[in-house]
mmCIF file with all atom_site columns, C-alpha atoms in Angstrom:
data_model
loop_
_atom_site.group_PDB
_atom_site.id
_atom_site.type_symbol
_atom_site.label_atom_id
_atom_site.label_alt_id
_atom_site.label_comp_id
_atom_site.label_asym_id
_atom_site.label_entity_id
_atom_site.label_seq_id
_atom_site.pdbx_PDB_ins_code
_atom_site.Cartn_x
_atom_site.Cartn_y
_atom_site.Cartn_z
_atom_site.occupancy
_atom_site.B_iso_or_equiv
_atom_site.pdbx_formal_charge
_atom_site.auth_seq_id
_atom_site.auth_comp_id
_atom_site.auth_asym_id
_atom_site.auth_atom_id
_atom_site.pdbx_PDB_model_num
ATOM 1   C CA . MET A 1 1   ? 110.451 5.089  171.508 1.00 0.00 ? 1   MET A CA 1
ATOM 2   C CA . GLU A 1 2   ? 112.929 7.678  170.270 1.00 0.00 ? 2   GLU A CA 1
ATOM 3   C CA . ASP A 1 3   ? 110.199 10.310 170.513 1.00 0.00 ? 3   ASP A CA 1
ATOM 4   C CA . LEU A 1 4   ? 109.784 9.479  174.239 1.00 0.00 ? 4   LEU A CA 1
ATOM 5   C CA . PRO A 1 5   ? 113.233 9.579  175.869 1.00 0.00 ? 5   PRO A CA 1
ATOM 6   C CA . VAL A 1 6   ? 111.472 9.280  179.227 1.00 0.00 ? 6   VAL A CA 1
ATOM 7   C CA . LEU A 1 7   ? 110.893 5.597  178.391 1.00 0.00 ? 7   LEU A CA 1
ATOM 8   C CA . THR A 1 8   ? 114.534 5.039  177.528 1.00 0.00 ? 8   THR A CA 1
ATOM 9   C CA . LEU A 1 9   ? 115.522 6.751  180.775 1.00 0.00 ? 9   LEU A CA 1
ATOM 10  C CA . ALA A 1 10  ? 113.087 4.573  182.739 1.00 0.00 ? 10  ALA A CA 1
ATOM 11  C CA . PHE A 1 11  ? 114.222 1.311  181.134 1.00 0.00 ? 11  PHE A CA 1
ATOM 12  C CA . GLN A 1 12  ? 117.931 2.094  181.364 1.00 0.00 ? 12  GLN A CA 1
ATOM 13  C CA . GLY A 1 13  ? 117.423 3.415  184.893 1.00 0.00 ? 13  GLY A CA 1
ATOM 14  C CA . HIS A 1 14  ? 115.811 0.138  185.895 1.00 0.00 ? 14  HIS A CA 1
ATOM 15  C CA . LEU A 1 15  ? 118.781 -1.829 184.565 1.00 0.00 ? 15  LEU A CA 1
ATOM 16  C CA . ALA A 1 16  ? 121.297 0.534  186.164 1.00 0.00 ? 16  ALA A CA 1
ATOM 17  C CA . GLY A 1 17  ? 119.327 0.417  189.419 1.00 0.00 ? 17  GLY A CA 1
ATOM 18  C CA . THR A 1 18  ? 119.543 -3.370 189.459 1.00 0.00 ? 18  THR A CA 1
ATOM 19  C CA . ARG A 1 19  ? 123.325 -3.161 189.200 1.00 0.00 ? 19  ARG A CA 1
ATOM 20  C CA . VAL A 1 20  ? 123.495 -0.509 191.927 1.00 0.00 ? 20  VAL A CA 1
ATOM 21  C CA . ARG A 1 21  ? 121.308 -2.637 194.228 1.00 0.00 ? 21  ARG A CA 1
ATOM 22  C CA . LYS A 1 22  ? 123.635 -5.620 193.686 1.00 0.00 ? 22  LYS A CA 1
ATOM 23  C CA . ALA A 1 23  ? 126.696 -3.461 194.393 1.00 0.00 ? 23  ALA A CA 1
ATOM 24  C CA . MET A 1 24  ? 125.161 -2.155 197.612 1.00 0.00 ? 24  MET A CA 1
ATOM 25  C CA . ALA A 1 25  ? 124.116 -5.651 198.674 1.00 0.00 ? 25  ALA A CA 1
ATOM 26  C CA . GLU A 1 26  ? 127.787 -6.701 198.429 1.00 0.00 ? 26  GLU A CA 1
ATOM 27  C CA . HIS A 1 27  ? 128.314 -4.288 201.340 1.00 0.00 ? 27  HIS A CA 1
ATOM 28  C CA . GLY A 1 28  ? 125.225 -5.405 203.252 1.00 0.00 ? 28  GLY A CA 1
ATOM 29  C CA . LEU A 1 29  ? 123.208 -2.335 202.296 1.00 0.00 ? 29  LEU A CA 1
ATOM 30  C CA . LYS A 1 30  ? 119.947 -1.592 200.576 1.00 0.00 ? 30  LYS A CA 1
ATOM 31  C CA . PRO A 1 31  ? 119.890 1.481  198.297 1.00 0.00 ? 31  PRO A CA 1
ATOM 32  C CA . GLY A 1 32  ? 118.056 3.672  200.816 1.00 0.00 ? 32  GLY A CA 1
ATOM 33  C CA . HIS A 1 33  ? 120.610 2.932  203.511 1.00 0.00 ? 33  HIS A CA 1
ATOM 34  C CA . GLY A 1 34  ? 123.500 3.575  201.143 1.00 0.00 ? 34  GLY A CA 1
ATOM 35  C CA . HIS A 1 35  ? 121.914 6.831  200.005 1.00 0.00 ? 35  HIS A CA 1
ATOM 36  C CA . VAL A 1 36  ? 121.527 8.057  203.585 1.00 0.00 ? 36  VAL A CA 1
ATOM 37  C CA . LEU A 1 37  ? 125.124 7.182  204.435 1.00 0.00 ? 37  LEU A CA 1
ATOM 38  C CA . MET A 1 38  ? 126.478 8.925  201.325 1.00 0.00 ? 38  MET A CA 1
ATOM 39  C CA . VAL A 1 39  ? 124.424 12.054 202.050 1.00 0.00 ? 39  VAL A CA 1
ATOM 40  C CA . LEU A 1 40  ? 125.690 12.088 205.634 1.00 0.00 ? 40  LEU A CA 1
ATOM 41  C CA . GLN A 1 41  ? 129.278 11.616 204.484 1.00 0.00 ? 41  GLN A CA 1
ATOM 42  C CA . ASP A 1 42  ? 128.921 14.450 201.969 1.00 0.00 ? 42  ASP A CA 1
ATOM 43  C CA . GLN A 1 43  ? 126.989 16.890 204.194 1.00 0.00 ? 43  GLN A CA 1
ATOM 44  C CA . GLY A 1 44  ? 128.256 16.057 207.662 1.00 0.00 ? 44  GLY A CA 1
ATOM 45  C CA . ALA A 1 45  ? 125.959 16.246 210.677 1.00 0.00 ? 45  ALA A CA 1
ATOM 46  C CA . VAL A 1 46  ? 122.507 17.383 209.612 1.00 0.00 ? 46  VAL A CA 1
ATOM 47  C CA . GLY A 1 47  ? 119.068 17.816 211.118 1.00 0.00 ? 47  GLY A CA 1
ATOM 48  C CA . GLN A 1 48  ? 116.784 14.827 210.618 1.00 0.00 ? 48  GLN A CA 1
ATOM 49  C CA . HIS A 1 49  ? 114.108 17.005 208.977 1.00 0.00 ? 49  HIS A CA 1
ATOM 50  C CA . CYS A 1 50  ? 116.630 18.388 206.504 1.00 0.00 ? 50  CYS A CA 1
ATOM 51  C CA . LEU A 1 51  ? 117.861 14.864 205.771 1.00 0.00 ? 51  LEU A CA 1
ATOM 52  C CA . THR A 1 52  ? 114.286 13.833 204.988 1.00 0.00 ? 52  THR A CA 1
ATOM 53  C CA . GLU A 1 53  ? 113.943 16.767 202.579 1.00 0.00 ? 53  GLU A CA 1
ATOM 54  C CA . THR A 1 54  ? 117.254 15.948 200.924 1.00 0.00 ? 54  THR A CA 1
ATOM 55  C CA . LEU A 1 55  ? 116.237 12.312 200.452 1.00 0.00 ? 55  LEU A CA 1
ATOM 56  C CA . GLY A 1 56  ? 112.813 13.298 199.121 1.00 0.00 ? 56  GLY A CA 1
ATOM 57  C CA . VAL A 1 57  ? 111.009 10.656 201.182 1.00 0.00 ? 57  VAL A CA 1
ATOM 58  C CA . ASP A 1 58  ? 108.356 10.578 203.886 1.00 0.00 ? 58  ASP A CA 1
ATOM 59  C CA . LYS A 1 59  ? 109.669 11.184 207.398 1.00 0.00 ? 59  LYS A CA 1
ATOM 60  C CA . SER A 1 60  ? 108.589 7.659  208.421 1.00 0.00 ? 60  SER A CA 1
ATOM 61  C CA . VAL A 1 61  ? 110.933 6.257  205.766 1.00 0.00 ? 61  VAL A CA 1
ATOM 62  C CA . THR A 1 62  ? 113.810 8.339  207.122 1.00 0.00 ? 62  THR A CA 1
ATOM 63  C CA . VAL A 1 63  ? 113.088 7.132  210.665 1.00 0.00 ? 63  VAL A CA 1
ATOM 64  C CA . ALA A 1 64  ? 113.062 3.480  209.543 1.00 0.00 ? 64  ALA A CA 1
ATOM 65  C CA . LEU A 1 65  ? 116.327 3.894  207.620 1.00 0.00 ? 65  LEU A CA 1
ATOM 66  C CA . LEU A 1 66  ? 117.999 5.642  210.541 1.00 0.00 ? 66  LEU A CA 1
ATOM 67  C CA . ASN A 1 67  ? 116.776 2.986  212.980 1.00 0.00 ? 67  ASN A CA 1
ATOM 68  C CA . ASP A 1 68  ? 118.497 0.326  210.854 1.00 0.00 ? 68  ASP A CA 1
ATOM 69  C CA . LEU A 1 69  ? 121.685 2.357  210.441 1.00 0.00 ? 69  LEU A CA 1
ATOM 70  C CA . GLU A 1 70  ? 121.879 3.102  214.171 1.00 0.00 ? 70  GLU A CA 1
ATOM 71  C CA . ARG A 1 71  ? 121.291 -0.552 215.037 1.00 0.00 ? 71  ARG A CA 1
ATOM 72  C CA . ASP A 1 72  ? 124.197 -1.506 212.751 1.00 0.00 ? 72  ASP A CA 1
ATOM 73  C CA . GLY A 1 73  ? 126.476 1.205  214.171 1.00 0.00 ? 73  GLY A CA 1
ATOM 74  C CA . LEU A 1 74  ? 126.672 3.092  210.866 1.00 0.00 ? 74  LEU A CA 1
ATOM 75  C CA . ALA A 1 75  ? 124.977 6.354  211.892 1.00 0.00 ? 75  ALA A CA 1
ATOM 76  C CA . GLU A 1 76  ? 124.108 8.167  215.092 1.00 0.00 ? 76  GLU A CA 1
ATOM 77  C CA . ARG A 1 77  ? 121.207 10.386 216.145 1.00 0.00 ? 77  ARG A CA 1
ATOM 78  C CA . ARG A 1 78  ? 121.332 12.747 219.064 1.00 0.00 ? 78  ARG A CA 1
ATOM 79  C CA . ARG A 1 79  ? 119.161 15.521 220.419 1.00 0.00 ? 79  ARG A CA 1
ATOM 80  C CA . ASP A 1 80  ? 120.193 19.033 219.510 1.00 0.00 ? 80  ASP A CA 1
ATOM 81  C CA . PRO A 1 81  ? 121.274 20.643 222.805 1.00 0.00 ? 81  PRO A CA 1
ATOM 82  C CA . ALA A 1 82  ? 119.878 23.977 221.601 1.00 0.00 ? 82  ALA A CA 1
ATOM 83  C CA . ASP A 1 83  ? 116.472 22.479 220.708 1.00 0.00 ? 83  ASP A CA 1
ATOM 84  C CA . ARG A 1 84  ? 115.605 19.153 222.350 1.00 0.00 ? 84  ARG A CA 1
ATOM 85  C CA . ARG A 1 85  ? 112.799 18.575 219.811 1.00 0.00 ? 85  ARG A CA 1
ATOM 86  C CA . ARG A 1 86  ? 115.358 18.385 217.002 1.00 0.00 ? 86  ARG A CA 1
ATOM 87  C CA . HIS A 1 87  ? 117.537 15.388 216.116 1.00 0.00 ? 87  HIS A CA 1
ATOM 88  C CA . ILE A 1 88  ? 120.995 15.747 214.620 1.00 0.00 ? 88  ILE A CA 1
ATOM 89  C CA . VAL A 1 89  ? 122.139 12.825 212.475 1.00 0.00 ? 89  VAL A CA 1
ATOM 90  C CA . GLU A 1 90  ? 125.702 11.961 211.538 1.00 0.00 ? 90  GLU A CA 1
ATOM 91  C CA . ILE A 1 91  ? 127.617 9.099  210.047 1.00 0.00 ? 91  ILE A CA 1
ATOM 92  C CA . SER A 1 92  ? 129.720 6.991  212.405 1.00 0.00 ? 92  SER A CA 1
ATOM 93  C CA . PRO A 1 93  ? 133.381 6.119  211.791 1.00 0.00 ? 93  PRO A CA 1
ATOM 94  C CA . ARG A 1 94  ? 132.259 2.614  210.833 1.00 0.00 ? 94  ARG A CA 1
ATOM 95  C CA . GLY A 1 95  ? 129.723 4.096  208.398 1.00 0.00 ? 95  GLY A CA 1
ATOM 96  C CA . THR A 1 96  ? 132.396 6.326  206.884 1.00 0.00 ? 96  THR A CA 1
ATOM 97  C CA . ALA A 1 97  ? 134.672 3.337  206.259 1.00 0.00 ? 97  ALA A CA 1
ATOM 98  C CA . LEU A 1 98  ? 131.803 1.429  204.658 1.00 0.00 ? 98  LEU A CA 1
ATOM 99  C CA . VAL A 1 99  ? 130.881 4.321  202.371 1.00 0.00 ? 99  VAL A CA 1
ATOM 100 C CA . THR A 1 100 ? 134.498 4.595  201.219 1.00 0.00 ? 100 THR A CA 1
ATOM 101 C CA . GLU A 1 101 ? 134.367 0.926  200.158 1.00 0.00 ? 101 GLU A CA 1
ATOM 102 C CA . LEU A 1 102 ? 130.908 1.385  198.639 1.00 0.00 ? 102 LEU A CA 1
ATOM 103 C CA . ARG A 1 103 ? 132.020 4.355  196.531 1.00 0.00 ? 103 ARG A CA 1
ATOM 104 C CA . THR A 1 104 ? 134.845 2.236  195.079 1.00 0.00 ? 104 THR A CA 1
ATOM 105 C CA . THR A 1 105 ? 132.381 -0.509 194.146 1.00 0.00 ? 105 THR A CA 1
ATOM 106 C CA . LEU A 1 106 ? 129.903 1.969  192.660 1.00 0.00 ? 106 LEU A CA 1
ATOM 107 C CA . ALA A 1 107 ? 132.683 3.665  190.672 1.00 0.00 ? 107 ALA A CA 1
ATOM 108 C CA . ALA A 1 108 ? 133.423 0.306  189.034 1.00 0.00 ? 108 ALA A CA 1
ATOM 109 C CA . VAL A 1 109 ? 129.726 -0.168 188.193 1.00 0.00 ? 109 VAL A CA 1
ATOM 110 C CA . GLN A 1 110 ? 129.614 3.354  186.772 1.00 0.00 ? 110 GLN A CA 1
ATOM 111 C CA . ALA A 1 111 ? 132.764 2.830  184.701 1.00 0.00 ? 111 ALA A CA 1
ATOM 112 C CA . ASP A 1 112 ? 131.243 -0.273 183.146 1.00 0.00 ? 112 ASP A CA 1
ATOM 113 C CA . LEU A 1 113 ? 127.862 1.358  182.499 1.00 0.00 ? 113 LEU A CA 1
ATOM 114 C CA . PHE A 1 114 ? 129.466 4.424  180.921 1.00 0.00 ? 114 PHE A CA 1
ATOM 115 C CA . ARG A 1 115 ? 132.278 2.632  179.080 1.00 0.00 ? 115 ARG A CA 1
ATOM 116 C CA . ASN A 1 116 ? 130.934 3.671  175.664 1.00 0.00 ? 116 ASN A CA 1
ATOM 117 C CA . LEU A 1 117 ? 130.634 7.345  176.616 1.00 0.00 ? 117 LEU A CA 1
ATOM 118 C CA . ALA A 1 118 ? 133.318 9.988  176.231 1.00 0.00 ? 118 ALA A CA 1
ATOM 119 C CA . PRO A 1 119 ? 134.143 12.089 179.319 1.00 0.00 ? 119 PRO A CA 1
ATOM 120 C CA . ALA A 1 120 ? 132.365 15.083 177.754 1.00 0.00 ? 120 ALA A CA 1
ATOM 121 C CA . GLU A 1 121 ? 129.239 12.976 177.249 1.00 0.00 ? 121 GLU A CA 1
ATOM 122 C CA . ILE A 1 122 ? 129.333 11.874 180.888 1.00 0.00 ? 122 ILE A CA 1
ATOM 123 C CA . ASP A 1 123 ? 129.592 15.525 181.944 1.00 0.00 ? 123 ASP A CA 1
ATOM 124 C CA . THR A 1 124 ? 126.607 16.379 179.723 1.00 0.00 ? 124 THR A CA 1
ATOM 125 C CA . LEU A 1 125 ? 124.628 13.482 181.179 1.00 0.00 ? 125 LEU A CA 1
ATOM 126 C CA . ARG A 1 126 ? 125.478 14.549 184.737 1.00 0.00 ? 126 ARG A CA 1
ATOM 127 C CA . SER A 1 127 ? 124.369 18.107 183.971 1.00 0.00 ? 127 SER A CA 1
ATOM 128 C CA . ALA A 1 128 ? 121.134 17.027 182.291 1.00 0.00 ? 128 ALA A CA 1
ATOM 129 C CA . LEU A 1 129 ? 120.219 14.638 185.115 1.00 0.00 ? 129 LEU A CA 1
ATOM 130 C CA . ALA A 1 130 ? 120.785 17.370 187.696 1.00 0.00 ? 130 ALA A CA 1
ATOM 131 C CA . ARG A 1 131 ? 118.202 19.521 185.933 1.00 0.00 ? 131 ARG A CA 1
ATOM 132 C CA . LEU A 1 132 ? 115.441 16.901 185.688 1.00 0.00 ? 132 LEU A CA 1
ATOM 133 C CA . HIS A 1 133 ? 112.266 17.952 187.450 1.00 0.00 ? 133 HIS A CA 1
ATOM 134 C CA . THR A 1 134 ? 111.356 14.721 189.229 1.00 0.00 ? 134 THR A CA 1
ATOM 135 C CA . THR A 1 135 ? 109.372 15.965 192.223 1.00 0.00 ? 135 THR A CA 1
ATOM 136 C CA . PRO A 1 136 ? 106.132 17.880 191.567 1.00 0.00 ? 136 PRO A CA 1
ATOM 137 C CA . ASP A 1 137 ? 106.628 20.197 194.549 1.00 0.00 ? 137 ASP A CA 1
ATOM 138 C CA . ASP A 1 138 ? 110.388 20.588 194.132 1.00 0.00 ? 138 ASP A CA 1
ATOM 139 C CA . ASP A 1 139 ? 111.274 24.267 194.116 1.00 0.00 ? 139 ASP A CA 1
ATOM 140 C CA . GLY A 1 140 ? 114.938 23.512 193.499 1.00 0.00 ? 140 GLY A CA 1
ATOM 141 C CA . ALA A 1 141 ? 116.035 25.144 196.747 1.00 0.00 ? 141 ALA A CA 1
ATOM 142 C CA . PRO A 1 142 ? 118.418 22.990 198.746 1.00 0.00 ? 142 PRO A CA 1
ATOM 143 C CA . CYS A 1 143 ? 117.752 22.370 202.408 1.00 0.00 ? 143 CYS A CA 1
ATOM 144 C CA . ASP A 1 144 ? 119.602 24.942 204.499 1.00 0.00 ? 144 ASP A CA 1
ATOM 145 C CA . GLY A 1 145 ? 120.482 22.416 207.202 1.00 0.00 ? 145 GLY A CA 1
ATOM 146 C CA . GLN A 1 146 ? 118.008 23.915 209.655 1.00 0.00 ? 146 GLN A CA 1
ATOM 147 C CA . ASP A 1 147 ? 114.864 22.180 210.814 1.00 0.00 ? 147 ASP A CA 1
#
């Protein structure tokens, strides 16, 4: 398998993903919901279309996630006053508090997963992961926040 690091990445990613799912479940979240909340906390209010692009999912998935988050009082959608066809999405104060707790839990999971790595190795890993080409149509350009 050493000649196919993609397999190692997939297997280790599956194990890491299981731990992340458990950590999110401790906060009553599924990974997709947690991802949306963390993106909203990091980016602030954003157009729903841009959020969908950032998440890399189908728009129906974004709608379903946002429906759940709105129902639970963790995020809010509103019409853009300048363009009534456009929705602006933002994290609620309750969602912000939850993400703060979630980040603490995920940091503990990360510390355990990376305990055998030196800080420089973690930086190298972070850099390498950021450059992976995981979406066939990904041009690498970030969403500009406009829909």
